[in-house]
Short mmCIF file of C-alpha atoms in Angstrom, two decimals:
data_model
loop_
_atom_site.label_atom_id
_atom_site.label_comp_id
_atom_site.label_asym_id
_atom_site.label_seq_id
_atom_site.Cartn_x
_atom_site.Cartn_y
_atom_site.Cartn_z
CA MET B 71 -20.60 47.11 -24.48
CA LYS B 72 -19.56 43.74 -22.47
CA GLU B 73 -16.43 41.55 -23.53
CA ASN B 74 -17.57 38.18 -23.19
CA TYR B 75 -14.25 35.76 -22.59
CA GLN B 76 -16.46 32.79 -22.08
CA PHE B 77 -17.85 32.85 -26.09
CA ASP B 78 -15.16 35.03 -27.55
CA ARG B 79 -17.32 37.86 -28.58
CA ILE B 80 -18.29 41.37 -27.48
CA GLU B 81 -21.81 42.01 -26.88
CA LEU B 82 -23.73 45.10 -27.96
CA SER B 83 -27.19 45.77 -27.27
CA GLN B 84 -28.63 44.36 -31.04
CA SER B 85 -25.64 42.18 -31.89
CA ASN B 86 -22.85 40.10 -30.57
CA MET B 87 -19.76 40.40 -32.44
CA TYR B 88 -17.50 37.28 -32.67
CA ASN B 89 -13.66 37.35 -32.51
CA ASN B 90 -11.88 35.70 -35.65
CA ILE B 91 -8.27 36.94 -34.83
CA ARG B 92 -6.26 33.95 -33.47
CA GLY B 93 -2.45 33.96 -31.91
CA SER B 94 -2.42 37.63 -31.50
CA LYS B 95 -1.34 37.56 -27.95
CA PRO B 96 1.98 35.93 -26.60
CA ILE B 97 1.83 32.42 -25.05
CA GLY B 98 1.33 33.28 -21.31
CA ASP B 99 3.80 32.19 -18.98
CA THR B 100 1.71 30.56 -16.10
CA THR B 101 1.74 26.76 -15.90
CA PHE B 102 -1.29 24.52 -15.19
CA GLU B 103 -1.88 20.95 -14.87
CA GLY B 104 -4.83 19.55 -17.07
CA TYR B 105 -6.03 17.06 -19.67
CA PHE B 106 -5.81 16.79 -23.06
CA LYS B 107 -7.88 14.30 -25.34
CA CYS B 108 -6.87 14.41 -29.06
CA LYS B 109 -6.82 12.00 -32.07
CA LEU B 110 -3.93 11.18 -34.46
CA VAL B 111 -5.10 11.42 -37.87
CA HIS B 112 -3.24 11.01 -41.77
CA GLY B 113 -3.43 12.74 -44.81
CA GLU B 114 -1.95 11.91 -48.02
CA MET B 115 1.48 12.68 -47.22
CA PHE B 116 1.53 13.73 -43.53
CA SER B 117 0.09 13.23 -40.12
CA VAL B 118 -1.38 15.61 -37.45
CA ILE B 119 -2.42 15.50 -33.79
CA VAL B 120 -6.21 16.86 -33.53
CA PRO B 121 -7.42 18.38 -30.53
CA ASP B 122 -10.55 17.23 -29.02
CA LEU B 123 -10.94 18.57 -25.51
CA ILE B 124 -8.78 20.67 -23.28
CA TYR B 125 -9.68 20.79 -19.36
CA ILE B 126 -8.40 21.53 -16.17
CA MET B 127 -10.05 19.77 -13.03
CA ASP B 128 -11.97 22.32 -10.58
CA ASP B 129 -11.88 19.50 -7.88
CA ASP B 130 -12.37 15.72 -7.64
CA LYS B 131 -15.15 15.53 -10.23
CA THR B 132 -15.85 18.73 -12.06
CA PHE B 133 -13.74 20.54 -14.41
CA SER B 134 -13.51 23.80 -16.68
CA TRP B 135 -12.95 23.27 -20.52
CA PHE B 136 -11.83 25.53 -23.01
CA GLN B 137 -13.32 25.59 -26.84
CA HIS B 138 -10.43 25.61 -29.56
CA TYR B 139 -10.53 27.40 -32.64
CA SER B 140 -7.32 26.57 -34.48
CA PHE B 141 -3.98 25.02 -33.99
CA LEU B 142 -0.37 24.55 -35.29
CA PRO B 143 1.40 21.20 -36.44
CA ASN B 144 2.75 19.21 -33.54
CA HIS B 145 6.63 18.92 -32.54
CA LEU B 146 7.41 15.39 -30.99
CA ASN B 147 10.76 14.36 -29.49
CA LYS B 148 12.10 10.92 -28.37
CA PHE B 149 14.84 10.72 -25.88
CA SER B 150 14.61 7.16 -25.04
CA GLU B 151 11.42 4.32 -25.21
CA GLU B 152 9.74 5.75 -22.10
CA GLU B 153 10.96 9.41 -22.67
CA ILE B 154 8.73 10.81 -25.61
CA PHE B 155 7.24 14.13 -25.48
CA GLY B 156 4.72 16.26 -27.84
CA THR B 157 4.05 19.84 -27.99
CA ILE B 158 0.90 21.40 -29.83
CA ASN B 159 -0.05 25.24 -29.66
CA ILE B 160 -3.75 25.56 -29.54
CA ASP B 161 -5.74 28.85 -30.05
CA ILE B 162 -8.56 29.73 -27.81
CA ALA B 163 -10.52 32.70 -26.96
CA TRP B 164 -9.61 36.32 -27.14
CA GLY B 165 -6.39 35.69 -29.21
CA HIS B 166 -4.59 33.65 -26.44
CA THR B 167 -2.72 30.70 -27.42
CA LEU B 168 -1.91 27.63 -25.29
CA ARG B 169 1.03 25.48 -25.38
CA ILE B 170 0.00 21.99 -24.56
CA THR B 171 2.92 19.35 -23.58
CA ILE B 172 2.22 15.78 -23.34
CA SER B 173 4.06 12.63 -22.65
CA HIS B 174 4.11 8.94 -22.98
CA GLU B 175 4.73 8.46 -19.29
CA ASN B 176 1.26 10.38 -18.71
CA HIS B 177 -1.25 8.66 -21.42
CA ILE B 178 -3.96 7.70 -19.46
CA GLU B 179 -6.44 5.95 -21.65
CA ASN B 180 -7.54 5.33 -25.38
CA PHE B 181 -11.39 5.80 -25.88
CA GLN B 182 -13.99 4.18 -28.14
CA ASP B 183 -13.84 7.15 -30.59
CA HIS B 184 -9.85 6.64 -30.87
CA SER B 185 -8.77 9.64 -29.06
CA ASN B 186 -6.07 9.22 -26.52
CA LEU B 187 -6.17 11.05 -23.12
CA PHE B 188 -3.22 12.45 -21.59
CA LYS B 189 -2.57 14.26 -18.43
CA CYS B 190 -0.59 17.72 -19.88
CA ILE B 191 0.83 20.56 -19.12
CA ILE B 192 -0.80 23.77 -19.98
CA LYS B 193 1.04 27.31 -20.56
CA GLY B 194 -1.23 30.18 -20.78
CA PRO B 195 -2.37 33.37 -19.55
CA LYS B 196 -2.21 33.96 -15.52
CA ASN B 197 -6.22 34.17 -15.61
CA LEU B 198 -6.85 31.48 -18.09
CA LEU B 199 -9.83 30.03 -16.26
CA GLU B 200 -11.72 33.17 -17.12
CA TYR B 201 -11.48 32.18 -20.61
CA SER B 202 -13.04 28.61 -20.15
CA THR B 203 -16.02 27.58 -22.22
CA GLY B 204 -18.10 25.62 -19.85
CA LYS B 205 -18.30 22.94 -17.15
CA GLY B 206 -17.89 19.27 -17.38
CA GLU B 207 -17.77 16.13 -14.95
CA ILE B 208 -15.95 12.95 -14.75
CA ILE B 209 -18.32 10.04 -15.24
CA ASN B 210 -17.23 6.43 -15.30
CA ASN B 211 -13.75 7.75 -15.90
CA LYS B 212 -14.68 9.82 -19.05
CA PRO B 213 -14.92 13.46 -19.48
CA PHE B 214 -18.43 14.85 -20.04
CA ILE B 215 -19.00 18.59 -21.03
CA LYS B 216 -22.21 20.55 -20.55
CA LEU B 217 -23.89 21.62 -23.98
CA TYR B 218 -26.94 22.83 -25.11
CA HIS B 219 -29.73 22.37 -27.76
CA HIS B 220 -32.10 25.11 -28.62
CA THR B 221 -35.39 24.94 -30.20
CA THR B 222 -38.85 25.75 -29.98
CA ASP B 223 -41.11 25.81 -26.61
CA GLU B 224 -43.30 22.85 -28.22
CA ILE B 225 -40.13 20.98 -29.66
CA LYS B 226 -38.42 21.19 -26.00
CA GLU B 227 -41.47 20.07 -24.67
CA LEU B 228 -41.53 16.70 -26.50
CA ILE B 229 -37.74 15.93 -25.94
CA GLU B 230 -38.24 16.19 -22.12
CA LYS B 231 -41.22 14.02 -22.13
CA SER B 232 -39.61 11.63 -24.34
CA SER B 233 -36.43 11.42 -22.84
CA TYR B 234 -34.85 11.43 -26.28
CA TYR B 235 -33.56 13.34 -29.45
CA LEU B 236 -34.50 12.33 -32.85
CA GLY B 237 -31.72 12.31 -35.36
CA SER B 238 -31.55 14.76 -38.21
CA LEU B 239 -30.96 13.84 -41.64
CA TRP B 240 -29.17 17.07 -42.72
CA ASN B 241 -25.50 18.09 -42.98
CA TYR B 242 -23.74 21.19 -41.42
CA GLN B 243 -24.94 22.94 -44.33
CA GLY B 244 -28.70 22.14 -43.97
CA THR B 245 -29.06 22.12 -47.68
CA LYS B 246 -28.51 17.96 -48.25
CA LYS B 247 -29.89 14.80 -46.62
CA ILE B 248 -27.78 11.77 -45.55
CA GLN B 249 -28.89 8.35 -46.08
CA SER B 250 -26.62 6.37 -43.78
CA LEU B 251 -26.37 8.48 -40.91
CA CYS B 252 -28.66 11.10 -38.56
CA PHE B 253 -27.36 13.51 -36.37
CA VAL B 254 -28.18 15.17 -33.32
CA TYR B 255 -27.06 18.89 -32.93
CA PHE B 256 -25.65 20.74 -29.89
CA THR B 257 -23.70 23.95 -29.13
CA SER B 258 -21.63 25.58 -26.41
CA LEU B 259 -23.71 28.92 -26.45
CA ASP B 260 -26.15 28.90 -23.81
CA SER B 261 -28.50 31.00 -25.88
CA ILE B 262 -29.38 32.07 -29.46
CA LYS B 263 -30.55 35.77 -29.42
CA GLN B 264 -28.59 37.50 -31.98
CA GLU B 265 -28.40 37.22 -35.96
CA GLN B 266 -24.64 36.67 -35.33
CA ASP B 267 -25.37 33.58 -32.82
CA LEU B 268 -27.16 32.01 -35.68
CA VAL B 269 -24.31 32.15 -37.94
CA GLN B 270 -22.09 30.43 -35.27
CA ILE B 271 -24.21 27.33 -35.61
CA ALA B 272 -24.35 27.43 -39.58
CA MET B 273 -27.65 29.37 -39.81
CA ALA B 274 -28.74 32.74 -41.28
CA SER B 275 -31.95 34.52 -41.45
CA GLU B 276 -31.17 35.05 -45.34
CA GLY B 277 -29.92 31.34 -45.90
CA GLU B 278 -26.89 32.66 -46.89
CA LEU B 279 -23.02 32.82 -45.44
CA TYR B 280 -19.74 34.22 -46.95
CA LEU B 281 -16.26 32.59 -46.58
CA ILE B 282 -13.10 33.80 -47.64
CA LYS B 283 -10.38 31.98 -49.71
CA ASP B 284 -6.67 32.45 -48.68
CA ILE B 285 -4.24 34.40 -50.26
CA SER B 286 -6.54 35.64 -53.02
CA GLN B 287 -9.06 37.07 -50.54
CA GLU B 288 -11.89 35.92 -52.71
CA ILE B 289 -15.46 35.73 -51.20
CA VAL B 290 -17.39 32.65 -51.55
CA PRO B 291 -21.15 32.52 -50.68
CA ILE B 292 -22.80 29.66 -49.85
CA LYS B 293 -26.27 28.58 -48.93
CA VAL B 294 -27.32 27.33 -45.29
CA TYR B 295 -30.22 26.44 -43.51
CA ARG B 296 -32.66 29.64 -43.37
CA GLU B 297 -33.64 30.14 -39.89
CA ASN B 298 -34.95 32.99 -37.16
CA THR B 299 -34.03 33.44 -33.43
CA LEU B 300 -37.52 33.33 -32.69
CA ASN B 301 -37.27 29.37 -33.09
CA ARG B 302 -34.56 29.06 -30.98
CA LYS B 303 -35.63 30.40 -27.77
CA ALA B 304 -36.01 27.11 -25.72
CA SER B 305 -32.97 25.58 -24.48
CA ILE B 306 -32.22 22.05 -23.02
CA ASN B 307 -28.68 21.68 -21.45
CA GLN B 308 -27.00 18.32 -20.46
CA LEU B 309 -23.85 16.65 -20.02
CA ILE B 310 -22.73 14.67 -23.03
CA ASP B 311 -20.03 12.00 -22.98
CA SER B 312 -17.29 13.63 -24.99
CA THR B 313 -16.30 10.39 -26.77
CA ILE B 314 -19.38 10.41 -28.70
CA ILE B 315 -19.16 14.01 -29.94
CA MET B 316 -17.64 13.96 -33.83
CA SER B 317 -14.47 15.92 -34.69
CA ASN B 318 -15.67 19.20 -36.55
CA PRO B 319 -14.24 19.44 -40.11
CA ILE B 320 -10.98 20.94 -40.30
CA LEU B 321 -9.84 24.14 -42.93
CA MET B 322 -5.93 23.81 -43.70
CA HIS B 323 -4.71 27.54 -44.06
CA THR B 324 -1.98 28.89 -46.07
CA GLN B 325 -0.21 31.99 -44.55
CA ASP B 326 -0.23 34.57 -47.52
CA ASP B 327 3.50 34.61 -47.79
CA LEU B 328 3.47 30.78 -48.16
CA SER B 329 5.44 30.25 -45.14
CA TYR B 330 3.62 27.75 -43.01
CA VAL B 331 0.06 26.50 -42.59
CA PHE B 332 -2.02 26.13 -39.58
CA TYR B 333 -5.54 24.20 -39.00
CA GLU B 334 -8.88 25.72 -38.01
CA ARG B 335 -11.76 23.76 -36.41
CA SER B 336 -14.56 24.79 -38.67
CA ASN B 337 -17.72 25.77 -36.79
CA PRO B 338 -16.54 25.57 -33.28
CA PHE B 339 -19.62 26.45 -31.75
CA ILE B 340 -21.45 23.12 -33.18
CA TYR B 341 -21.07 19.89 -31.58
CA ARG B 342 -22.86 17.08 -32.91
CA VAL B 343 -23.59 13.45 -32.34
CA ALA B 344 -23.87 10.87 -35.24
CA LEU B 345 -26.33 7.97 -35.14
CA ASN B 346 -27.03 5.10 -37.06
CA SER B 347 -29.76 5.87 -39.64
CA GLU B 348 -33.36 6.73 -38.22
CA LYS B 349 -32.06 5.96 -34.60
CA THR B 350 -32.59 8.61 -31.32
CA LEU B 351 -30.34 9.38 -28.41
CA PRO B 352 -31.81 9.17 -25.10
CA PHE B 353 -30.85 10.83 -21.94
CA LYS B 354 -31.78 10.38 -18.26
CA ASN B 355 -31.38 12.63 -15.47
CA GLY B 356 -29.63 15.37 -17.73
CA ILE B 357 -27.06 12.80 -18.94
CA ILE B 358 -26.34 11.59 -22.39
CA PHE B 359 -24.11 8.44 -22.48
CA ARG B 360 -22.73 6.31 -25.30
CA THR B 361 -25.50 3.82 -26.95
CA GLU B 362 -25.02 1.18 -29.32
CA ASP B 363 -26.67 3.44 -31.81
CA VAL B 364 -24.03 5.98 -31.92
CA SER B 365 -21.92 5.77 -34.80
CA THR B 366 -17.96 6.45 -34.54
CA SER B 367 -16.54 8.19 -37.31
CA ASP B 368 -13.31 6.87 -39.10
CA HIS B 369 -12.34 10.27 -40.52
CA ILE B 370 -12.54 14.02 -40.78
CA ILE B 371 -13.37 15.98 -43.39
CA LEU B 372 -10.33 18.32 -44.57
CA GLY B 373 -11.04 21.59 -46.56
CA ASP B 374 -7.93 23.51 -48.21
CA ALA B 375 -8.82 27.15 -47.66
CA THR B 376 -7.04 28.09 -50.70
CA THR B 377 -9.88 26.73 -52.63
CA GLU B 378 -13.52 27.18 -53.13
CA ILE B 379 -14.35 23.68 -53.26
CA GLY B 380 -11.95 23.18 -49.95
CA LEU B 381 -13.89 25.92 -48.03
CA VAL B 382 -17.46 24.63 -49.32
CA ALA B 383 -16.27 21.14 -48.20
CA ILE B 384 -16.36 21.66 -44.31
CA PHE B 385 -20.22 22.42 -44.68
CA ASP B 386 -21.30 20.13 -47.64
CA GLU B 387 -19.34 17.06 -46.44
CA GLU B 388 -20.04 15.16 -50.14
CA ASN B 389 -17.85 16.67 -52.64
CA THR B 390 -14.52 16.53 -51.39
CA LYS B 391 -11.53 14.14 -51.77
CA GLN B 392 -9.67 15.54 -48.99
CA ILE B 393 -9.88 13.74 -45.79
CA PHE B 394 -7.92 13.14 -42.64
CA LYS B 395 -8.23 9.21 -41.70
CA ILE B 396 -8.35 8.63 -37.76
CA GLU B 397 -5.67 6.08 -36.33
CA PRO B 398 -7.93 3.54 -34.47
CA PHE B 399 -6.63 3.52 -30.98
CA TYR B 400 -9.39 1.84 -29.07
CA ASN B 401 -8.17 -1.41 -27.29
CA SER B 402 -4.96 -0.65 -28.00
CA LYS B 403 -2.07 -0.77 -25.65
CA THR B 404 0.01 1.94 -27.51
CA ASN B 405 -0.75 5.85 -27.63
CA ILE B 406 -0.32 8.46 -30.18
CA LEU B 407 3.45 9.34 -29.12
CA LYS B 408 4.79 5.81 -29.25
CA PHE B 409 3.12 5.07 -32.40
CA TRP B 410 4.46 8.15 -34.04
CA PHE B 411 7.88 7.01 -33.52
CA ASP B 412 7.38 3.14 -34.07
CA ASN B 413 5.68 3.84 -37.24
CA THR B 414 7.99 6.68 -38.81
CA ASN B 415 8.16 7.02 -42.53
CA ARG B 416 5.19 4.63 -43.29
CA ASP B 417 2.17 5.28 -45.43
CA LEU B 418 -0.65 5.09 -42.94
CA TYR B 419 -3.13 6.56 -45.48
CA THR B 420 -3.42 4.76 -48.63
CA GLU B 421 -4.54 1.24 -47.48
CA LYS B 422 -6.88 2.26 -44.45
CA LYS B 423 -10.32 1.92 -45.20
CA ILE B 424 -12.93 4.09 -44.37
CA THR B 425 -16.85 4.43 -44.43
CA LYS B 426 -18.22 7.72 -45.95
CA PRO B 427 -21.62 8.84 -45.34
CA LYS B 428 -24.26 8.39 -48.37
CA PHE B 429 -25.97 11.47 -49.35
#
């Protein structure tokens, strides 16, 4: 038996047991300087900061990044026009929680995906770097992260010869085709060897996964793409511009005693890039940059985990009325923290137009 801190699992000879217990350990008292990429999104009655990427620099160019699994609503404080602070608790591997503190003063940039980048203070366990998910590099002042694409030997050869990926028309669930967009799928997992690895990328050898509703604990089966690990033996790893990676659908969980809610990043091992219909995603020297064919989303699917339709929404994506609308910050001089207090008690949801994919 091996405890794999990187991928949040216990590895046995014939299976991998992935952890699903979050926030079980107290927040550590060791302080790190890091970077936090995030978006501000609006629901019908509230707004929340959604994490995109957390990383700590290894040197002037490379960094270690941490895959997040769930997070609590943010807490913001304003003491003056220049002294604005935000804190958000974020769950990473093995039950550890990071406390991220950002400030107006340490806002760095707004990217094309409408995310903000902040220099931040991270409180976590002393051995935090042992729980990092992967490596990345700063290229053209943007964080690029190393991800993997797993396929067959034949398809890998075609991809490497052509130097591009063909976009897939299938949604997360692998059961519906989208007309207006296509996607290239990646993962942080370095290999797909066990049945449980397939589940982490929303596939199953039996073509079915099982979800659990909050409070009632009712089991909800859903159909997913039927696949075998034998078809995922060949791997390609590349550095990908993190600003072209879509935000995963989010599940809103309600504690059994109804005392509070928290948010789960669904299918956390899946990373996908949206392209305009029938377009390709090129790469050069193992690096994937933004191109004019990359589609930038203006919303994130939100699923209520107390309902069946909410659970299914994070896979299906079509039949849900619950969404988060992303606040656009690209080419703006403000940032999430200042914007929050400048727009207190305003309806930032109703009039904001979005473009939903066509199925």
